[in-house]
Tab-separated table of C-alpha atoms and ligand atoms in Angstrom:
chain	number	residue	atom	x	y	z
A	1	UNK	CA	15.141	-19.360	1.843
A	2	UNK	CA	14.005	-19.765	5.098
A	3	UNK	CA	13.057	-15.707	6.094
A	4	UNK	CA	11.644	-14.836	9.583
A	5	UNK	CA	9.158	-11.429	9.540
A	6	UNK	CA	9.413	-9.655	12.564
A	7	UNK	CA	6.529	-7.274	13.850
A	8	UNK	CA	3.731	-9.217	11.764
A	9	UNK	CA	0.986	-6.988	12.143
A	10	UNK	CA	2.515	-3.520	11.713
A	11	UNK	CA	1.754	-1.780	8.813
A	12	UNK	CA	5.008	-2.348	7.024
A	13	UNK	CA	4.553	-6.222	8.312
A	14	UNK	CA	1.162	-6.199	6.730
A	15	UNK	CA	2.288	-5.142	3.844
A	16	UNK	CA	4.688	-7.854	3.387
A	17	UNK	CA	2.125	-10.387	3.885
A	18	UNK	CA	0.037	-8.672	0.801
A	19	UNK	CA	2.968	-9.943	-1.655
A	20	UNK	CA	4.837	-13.448	0.473
A	21	UNK	CA	2.450	-15.294	-1.708
A	22	UNK	CA	4.325	-14.188	-4.555
A	23	UNK	CA	7.472	-15.358	-3.060
A	24	UNK	CA	6.090	-18.916	-2.700
A	25	UNK	CA	10.225	-20.561	-3.269
A	26	UNK	CA	11.037	-19.394	0.200
A	27	UNK	CA	9.433	-20.193	3.833
A	28	UNK	CA	8.055	-17.220	5.520
A	29	UNK	CA	8.122	-17.267	9.559
A	30	UNK	CA	5.828	-14.296	10.711
A	31	UNK	CA	6.472	-13.573	14.262
A	32	UNK	CA	4.554	-11.130	15.988
A	33	UNK	CA	4.977	-9.467	19.417
A	34	UNK	CA	3.118	-12.398	21.278
A	35	UNK	CA	5.360	-14.571	20.294
A	36	UNK	CA	8.302	-12.820	20.237
A	37	UNK	CA	8.150	-9.499	22.550
A	38	UNK	CA	11.050	-6.623	21.791
A	39	UNK	CA	10.984	-5.298	25.070
A	40	UNK	CA	11.399	-8.802	26.658
A	41	UNK	CA	15.771	-9.321	26.155
A	42	UNK	CA	14.714	-13.296	28.266
A	43	UNK	CA	11.636	-13.235	25.848
A	44	UNK	CA	14.014	-13.082	21.825
A	45	UNK	CA	16.377	-15.181	23.691
A	46	UNK	CA	13.835	-18.249	23.841
A	47	UNK	CA	12.404	-17.140	20.050
A	48	UNK	CA	15.541	-17.807	19.234
A	49	UNK	CA	16.206	-21.049	20.746
A	50	UNK	CA	13.357	-22.878	19.880
A	51	UNK	CA	13.539	-22.059	16.953
A	52	UNK	CA	16.127	-23.097	13.923
A	53	UNK	CA	17.843	-21.299	11.617
A	54	UNK	CA	16.716	-18.804	9.113
A	55	UNK	CA	18.547	-17.060	6.298
A	56	UNK	CA	17.046	-13.911	6.975
A	57	UNK	CA	15.439	-11.404	8.975
A	58	UNK	CA	13.285	-8.321	8.389
A	59	UNK	CA	12.744	-6.294	11.223
A	60	UNK	CA	9.573	-4.070	10.840
A	61	UNK	CA	8.957	-3.884	14.494
A	62	UNK	CA	9.830	-1.432	16.976
A	63	UNK	CA	8.171	1.242	18.995
A	64	UNK	CA	6.876	3.441	16.895
A	65	UNK	CA	4.715	5.877	19.516
A	66	UNK	CA	6.437	9.370	18.305
A	67	UNK	CA	5.161	11.113	21.148
A	68	UNK	CA	4.226	8.954	23.561
A	69	UNK	CA	8.415	7.870	23.534
A	70	UNK	CA	9.049	11.299	25.664
A	71	UNK	CA	7.960	9.522	28.366
A	72	UNK	CA	8.220	6.260	27.619
A	73	UNK	CA	12.665	6.748	27.024
A	74	UNK	CA	13.553	3.306	28.397
A	75	UNK	CA	10.518	1.143	26.873
A	76	UNK	CA	11.766	3.097	23.416
A	77	UNK	CA	15.179	2.413	23.691
A	78	UNK	CA	14.816	-1.247	25.146
A	79	UNK	CA	12.618	-1.708	21.702
A	80	UNK	CA	14.008	0.108	19.329
A	81	UNK	CA	17.616	-0.012	20.424
A	82	UNK	CA	18.645	-2.710	23.067
A	83	UNK	CA	16.803	-5.683	20.980
A	84	UNK	CA	18.191	-4.531	17.666
A	85	UNK	CA	21.063	-5.388	19.366
A	86	UNK	CA	20.326	-8.475	20.205
A	87	UNK	CA	18.752	-9.543	16.954
A	88	UNK	CA	22.366	-8.708	15.385
A	89	UNK	CA	23.889	-10.934	17.406
A	90	UNK	CA	22.111	-13.373	16.992
A	91	UNK	CA	22.549	-13.320	13.076
A	92	UNK	CA	25.240	-12.839	13.335
A	93	UNK	CA	26.316	-15.773	15.434
A	94	UNK	CA	23.973	-17.429	12.635
A	95	UNK	CA	25.221	-16.434	9.721
A	96	UNK	CA	22.214	-14.521	8.709
A	97	UNK	CA	20.948	-11.328	7.061
A	98	UNK	CA	19.382	-9.437	8.771
A	99	UNK	CA	17.813	-6.485	7.326
A	100	UNK	CA	16.282	-3.206	9.987
A	101	UNK	CA	14.034	-0.462	9.331
A	102	UNK	CA	14.669	2.689	10.578
A	103	UNK	CA	13.367	6.523	10.374
A	104	UNK	CA	14.437	9.954	9.289
A	105	UNK	CA	13.975	11.092	12.387
A	106	UNK	CA	17.370	10.711	12.997
A	107	UNK	CA	18.178	13.685	11.225
A	108	UNK	CA	17.471	17.600	13.099
A	109	UNK	CA	15.827	18.622	9.991
A	110	UNK	CA	18.251	21.871	9.655
A	111	UNK	CA	19.723	20.412	5.910
A	112	UNK	CA	17.897	22.826	3.331
A	113	UNK	CA	18.470	19.486	0.382
A	114	UNK	CA	17.396	15.994	0.869
A	115	UNK	CA	19.349	13.488	3.099
A	116	UNK	CA	22.147	11.860	1.838
A	117	UNK	CA	23.350	8.554	4.055
A	118	UNK	CA	26.615	10.061	4.565
A	119	UNK	CA	24.987	13.150	6.088
A	120	UNK	CA	25.555	13.354	10.169
A	121	UNK	CA	22.202	12.285	11.950
A	122	UNK	CA	21.091	14.680	15.055
A	123	UNK	CA	18.462	12.995	16.068
A	124	UNK	CA	15.284	15.721	17.757
A	125	UNK	CA	12.959	13.364	19.683
A	126	UNK	CA	13.249	10.283	22.152
A	127	UNK	CA	11.857	8.026	19.200
A	128	UNK	CA	15.177	9.400	16.592
A	129	UNK	CA	17.280	8.841	19.655
A	130	UNK	CA	16.276	4.832	20.220
A	131	UNK	CA	16.290	4.588	16.270
A	132	UNK	CA	20.098	5.593	15.650
A	133	UNK	CA	20.919	4.141	18.712
A	134	UNK	CA	19.725	0.480	17.583
A	135	UNK	CA	21.003	0.976	14.032
A	136	UNK	CA	24.232	2.026	15.388
A	137	UNK	CA	24.345	-0.726	17.554
A	138	UNK	CA	23.175	-3.028	14.642
A	139	UNK	CA	26.517	-1.412	12.589
A	140	UNK	CA	29.368	-1.881	15.441
A	141	UNK	CA	27.491	-5.925	16.661
A	142	UNK	CA	27.363	-7.230	12.748
A	143	UNK	CA	30.064	-5.584	10.213
A	144	UNK	CA	28.284	-7.436	7.240
A	145	UNK	CA	25.361	-8.877	5.970
A	146	UNK	CA	23.019	-6.109	7.605
A	147	UNK	CA	21.104	-3.311	5.758
A	148	UNK	CA	19.589	-0.810	7.734
A	149	UNK	CA	16.978	0.693	5.260
A	150	UNK	CA	15.418	4.488	6.325
A	151	UNK	CA	12.056	5.354	5.912
A	152	UNK	CA	9.728	8.653	6.144
A	153	UNK	CA	5.560	9.170	6.906
A	154	UNK	CA	4.936	5.406	5.927
A	155	UNK	CA	1.227	4.780	5.138
A	156	UNK	CA	-0.448	2.296	4.501
A	157	UNK	CA	-4.228	0.431	4.281
A	158	UNK	CA	-3.552	-1.007	7.873
A	159	UNK	CA	-2.962	0.492	11.370
A	160	UNK	CA	-3.399	3.594	11.941
A	161	UNK	CA	-1.229	6.666	10.001
A	162	UNK	CA	-1.638	9.537	8.809
A	163	UNK	CA	-3.412	9.268	5.767
A	164	UNK	CA	-6.432	6.760	7.320
A	165	UNK	CA	-6.818	9.669	9.692
A	166	UNK	CA	-7.181	12.628	7.756
A	167	UNK	CA	-10.251	10.417	5.342
A	168	UNK	CA	-12.372	10.284	9.003
A	169	UNK	CA	-11.989	14.165	9.366
A	170	UNK	CA	-11.982	15.124	6.018
A	171	UNK	CA	-15.408	13.428	5.876
A	172	UNK	CA	-16.415	14.435	9.425
A	173	UNK	CA	-15.627	18.444	9.180
A	174	UNK	CA	-16.008	21.268	6.988
A	175	UNK	CA	-12.943	22.439	8.082
A	176	UNK	CA	-9.373	21.274	9.278
A	177	UNK	CA	-5.960	22.667	10.355
A	178	UNK	CA	-2.930	21.039	9.756
A	179	UNK	CA	0.911	21.992	9.487
A	180	UNK	CA	2.424	23.712	6.647
A	181	UNK	CA	6.075	23.772	7.802
A	182	UNK	CA	7.514	20.325	8.082
A	183	UNK	CA	8.595	18.708	4.453
A	184	UNK	CA	9.344	14.825	3.800
A	185	UNK	CA	8.179	12.190	1.331
A	186	UNK	CA	5.255	9.864	2.266
A	187	UNK	CA	5.707	6.125	1.517
A	188	UNK	CA	3.325	3.527	0.754
A	189	UNK	CA	4.849	0.504	2.970
A	190	UNK	CA	3.794	-1.880	0.032
A	191	UNK	CA	6.186	-0.180	-2.032
A	192	UNK	CA	8.680	-0.041	0.594
A	193	UNK	CA	7.263	-3.796	1.456
A	194	UNK	CA	7.868	-5.012	-2.555
A	195	UNK	CA	11.658	-3.306	-2.179
A	196	UNK	CA	12.637	-4.952	0.706
A	197	UNK	CA	11.098	-8.513	-1.237
A	198	UNK	CA	13.120	-7.571	-4.577
A	199	UNK	CA	16.245	-6.703	-2.348
A	200	UNK	CA	15.896	-9.922	-0.849
A	201	UNK	CA	15.747	-11.853	-4.342
A	202	UNK	CA	18.554	-10.108	-5.406
A	203	UNK	CA	22.370	-11.675	-5.863
A	204	UNK	CA	24.269	-8.980	-4.653
A	205	UNK	CA	21.579	-9.912	-1.244
A	206	UNK	CA	21.755	-13.490	-0.659
A	207	UNK	CA	24.724	-15.021	-2.825
A	208	UNK	CA	27.205	-12.382	-1.452
A	209	UNK	CA	28.990	-11.021	1.817
A	210	UNK	CA	28.608	-7.387	1.516
A	211	UNK	CA	29.580	-5.078	4.829
A	212	UNK	CA	26.788	-3.856	6.780
A	213	UNK	CA	25.607	-0.304	5.439
A	214	UNK	CA	22.933	2.495	5.122
A	215	UNK	CA	20.463	3.079	2.504
A	216	UNK	CA	16.882	5.681	2.199
A	217	UNK	CA	14.234	4.240	0.954
A	218	UNK	CA	11.306	6.587	0.550
A	219	UNK	CA	8.822	7.276	-2.517
A	220	UNK	CA	10.421	10.053	-4.710
A	221	UNK	CA	9.022	13.761	-4.132
A	222	UNK	CA	8.495	15.635	-1.136
A	223	UNK	CA	5.650	17.565	0.252
A	224	UNK	CA	4.631	19.529	3.728
A	225	UNK	CA	2.039	17.357	5.969
A	226	UNK	CA	-1.114	19.930	4.765
A	227	UNK	CA	-0.750	19.520	1.052
A	228	UNK	CA	-0.432	16.073	1.696
A	229	UNK	CA	-4.073	16.055	3.290
A	230	UNK	CA	-5.238	18.113	0.191
A	231	UNK	CA	-4.225	15.260	-1.664
A	232	UNK	CA	-5.556	12.979	-0.073
A	233	UNK	CA	-8.653	15.060	0.409
A	234	UNK	CA	-8.510	15.698	-3.589
A	235	UNK	CA	-8.119	12.121	-4.310
A	236	UNK	CA	-10.725	11.317	-2.145
A	237	UNK	CA	-13.302	13.556	-3.578
A	238	UNK	CA	-13.623	15.458	0.212
A	239	UNK	CA	-15.201	18.573	0.473
A	240	UNK	CA	-12.973	19.722	4.123
A	241	UNK	CA	-10.472	23.000	3.225
A	242	UNK	CA	-7.085	22.358	5.135
A	243	UNK	CA	-5.955	25.571	7.118
A	244	UNK	CA	-2.083	25.725	7.125
A	245	UNK	CA	-0.530	26.096	10.573
A	246	UNK	CA	2.953	26.197	11.900
A	247	UNK	CA	4.025	23.743	14.478
A	248	UNK	CA	4.023	25.610	17.267
A	249	UNK	CA	0.273	26.380	16.594
A	250	UNK	CA	-0.507	21.972	16.972
A	251	UNK	CA	1.637	21.384	20.354
A	252	UNK	CA	2.506	18.123	20.658
A	253	UNK	CA	5.413	16.129	23.549
A	254	UNK	CA	7.709	14.998	20.916
A	255	UNK	CA	9.825	18.551	18.895
A	256	UNK	CA	9.782	16.935	14.026
A	257	UNK	CA	12.371	17.627	12.057
A	258	UNK	CA	12.044	20.312	9.693
A	259	UNK	CA	13.192	18.666	6.880
A	260	UNK	CA	13.489	14.975	6.748
A	261	UNK	CA	13.750	14.854	3.308
A	262	UNK	CA	15.883	11.200	2.108
A	263	UNK	CA	17.557	11.033	-0.589
A	264	UNK	CA	17.379	7.199	-1.950
A	265	UNK	CA	19.791	6.740	-5.111
A	266	UNK	CA	21.750	4.790	-3.234
A	267	UNK	CA	19.838	1.856	-3.193
A	268	UNK	CA	18.556	2.952	-6.223
A	269	UNK	CA	21.638	2.316	-7.676
A	270	UNK	CA	22.764	-1.112	-5.246
A	271	UNK	CA	19.661	-3.064	-5.533
A	272	UNK	CA	17.805	-1.161	-8.759
A	273	UNK	CA	14.567	-0.041	-6.900
A	274	UNK	CA	12.098	2.013	-8.888
A	275	UNK	CA	10.738	4.142	-7.281
A	276	UNK	CA	7.642	4.994	-7.642
A	277	UNK	CA	5.982	8.974	-6.629
A	278	UNK	CA	4.663	9.874	-3.623
A	279	UNK	CA	0.836	10.756	-5.165
A	280	UNK	CA	1.076	8.282	-7.656
A	281	UNK	CA	1.837	6.300	-5.058
A	282	UNK	CA	-1.206	7.450	-2.835
A	283	UNK	CA	-3.743	7.115	-4.870
A	284	UNK	CA	-3.151	2.988	-5.780
A	285	UNK	CA	-4.017	3.381	-1.731
A	286	UNK	CA	-6.657	5.090	-2.045
A	287	UNK	CA	-7.923	2.868	-4.464
A	288	UNK	CA	-6.825	-0.201	-2.357
A	289	UNK	CA	-8.251	1.928	0.850
A	290	UNK	CA	-11.779	1.578	-1.219
A	291	UNK	CA	-11.881	-1.950	-2.420
A	292	UNK	CA	-10.933	-2.900	1.397
A	293	UNK	CA	-14.035	-0.638	3.154
B	301	LIG	N1	5.270	5.053	10.701
B	301	LIG	C1	6.385	5.911	10.401
B	301	LIG	O1	5.721	6.903	9.817
B	301	LIG	C2	8.003	5.648	10.438
B	301	LIG	C3	8.092	6.217	9.828
B	301	LIG	C4	9.597	6.171	9.532
B	301	LIG	C5	10.107	4.709	10.148
B	301	LIG	N2	9.391	3.786	10.814
B	301	LIG	C6	10.420	2.888	10.985
B	301	LIG	O2	9.162	1.348	10.002
B	301	LIG	C7	9.402	0.584	10.920
B	301	LIG	C8	7.817	0.076	10.455
B	301	LIG	O3	7.273	1.011	10.713
B	301	LIG	P1	5.184	0.988	11.100
B	301	LIG	O4	5.076	2.143	10.497
B	301	LIG	O5	4.961	-0.593	10.417
B	301	LIG	O6	5.198	0.426	12.679
B	301	LIG	P2	3.769	0.081	12.958
B	301	LIG	O7	2.628	-0.176	12.223
B	301	LIG	O8	3.449	1.264	14.724
B	301	LIG	O9	3.950	-1.670	13.740
B	301	LIG	C9	5.205	-1.104	14.386
B	301	LIG	C10	5.111	-3.107	14.837
B	301	LIG	O10	5.611	-3.369	15.882
B	301	LIG	C11	5.557	-3.862	16.925
B	301	LIG	N3	6.033	-3.499	18.145
B	301	LIG	C12	6.118	-3.166	18.714
B	301	LIG	N4	6.519	-2.680	20.144
B	301	LIG	C13	6.893	-4.436	20.242
B	301	LIG	C14	7.799	-4.810	21.184
B	301	LIG	N5	7.800	-5.065	22.147
B	301	LIG	N6	7.770	-6.514	20.726
B	301	LIG	C15	7.448	-7.314	19.641
B	301	LIG	N7	6.718	-6.513	18.409
B	301	LIG	C16	6.742	-4.752	18.780
B	301	LIG	C17	3.486	-3.362	16.864
B	301	LIG	O11	3.162	-4.445	18.051
B	301	LIG	P3	1.506	-5.004	17.830
B	301	LIG	O12	1.064	-4.691	16.790
B	301	LIG	O13	1.446	-5.845	18.820
B	301	LIG	O14	1.692	-2.878	18.713
B	301	LIG	C18	3.019	-3.506	15.598
B	301	LIG	O15	3.062	-4.283	14.763
B	301	LIG	C19	9.316	0.764	12.361
B	301	LIG	O16	10.909	0.716	12.603
B	301	LIG	C20	9.151	2.366	12.268
B	301	LIG	O17	10.968	2.352	13.494
B	301	LIG	C21	8.120	4.320	9.818
């Protein structure tokens, strides 16, 4: 299969690249902002005019700066909504399958339990709204052959993320304030990357026409940011103390949902994905990080 991975330099894009040598029966093309700029519809059209047919597009690129999006709503909308729609139109016209990544931040966080795909989204920040519009545009444009995978709290060896920030702060400070009133499931980008590569190798994905649907996929279990930080310090043997604070004590531009834990049962049963517990995956990421640093 010819597979295009968009967003090659992001956490997920780079995590997919870790595994593609195991899939050498497929031909991967990797595109970053320099080849395919999602903020420009002309750049997107030009890219597809100059490249031949792909069997699958995996869109890992997004405008992900949650706080900055409050000031750059038009740019977030272009990248997360309008470009997603353009990709879906292209995929539809070429009979190409699309995997698009979305977010737990489409929910308002008021649920007491884990969110199902059938629960009503109601984003409380600009980023979440732009991602929800992207999902809806894909659902409308491609009635078949797209999977929209919502995930949450991504971290990895690559780029900027909570785990790397905590490792830095934990080695510099004796104590640190971390919010303790937002619940979610930390997700190791490597696990998500492996799951995506498994899905595209599944006969149900590649050999069949399937209706476009939303799926949730996070590591299993849930935590709050402060407990996540404590676990990082424990595993990394850092003595920094974590002080629990409420979201209101750490003002940021964008609101965050209080609970954005996703129920991933649907993707597990549909594609036989093996969900890993978040603590186990965190440990693996820390081991991989110490190999890198
Ligand atoms: N990070 C999270 O906690 C989280 C949580 C839930 C869902 N998600 C979703 O998961 C997916 C992957 O996230 P991630 O953490 O891997 O994101 P990331 O590390 O921030 O990477 C995003 C990638 O998108 C690229 N990008 C941004 N604007 C672009 C543009 N105009 N044209 C082309 N590429 C552009 C960036 O390019 P540059 O490298 O050039 O900047 C970057 O490589 C996204 O759909 C995100 O919304 C993320």
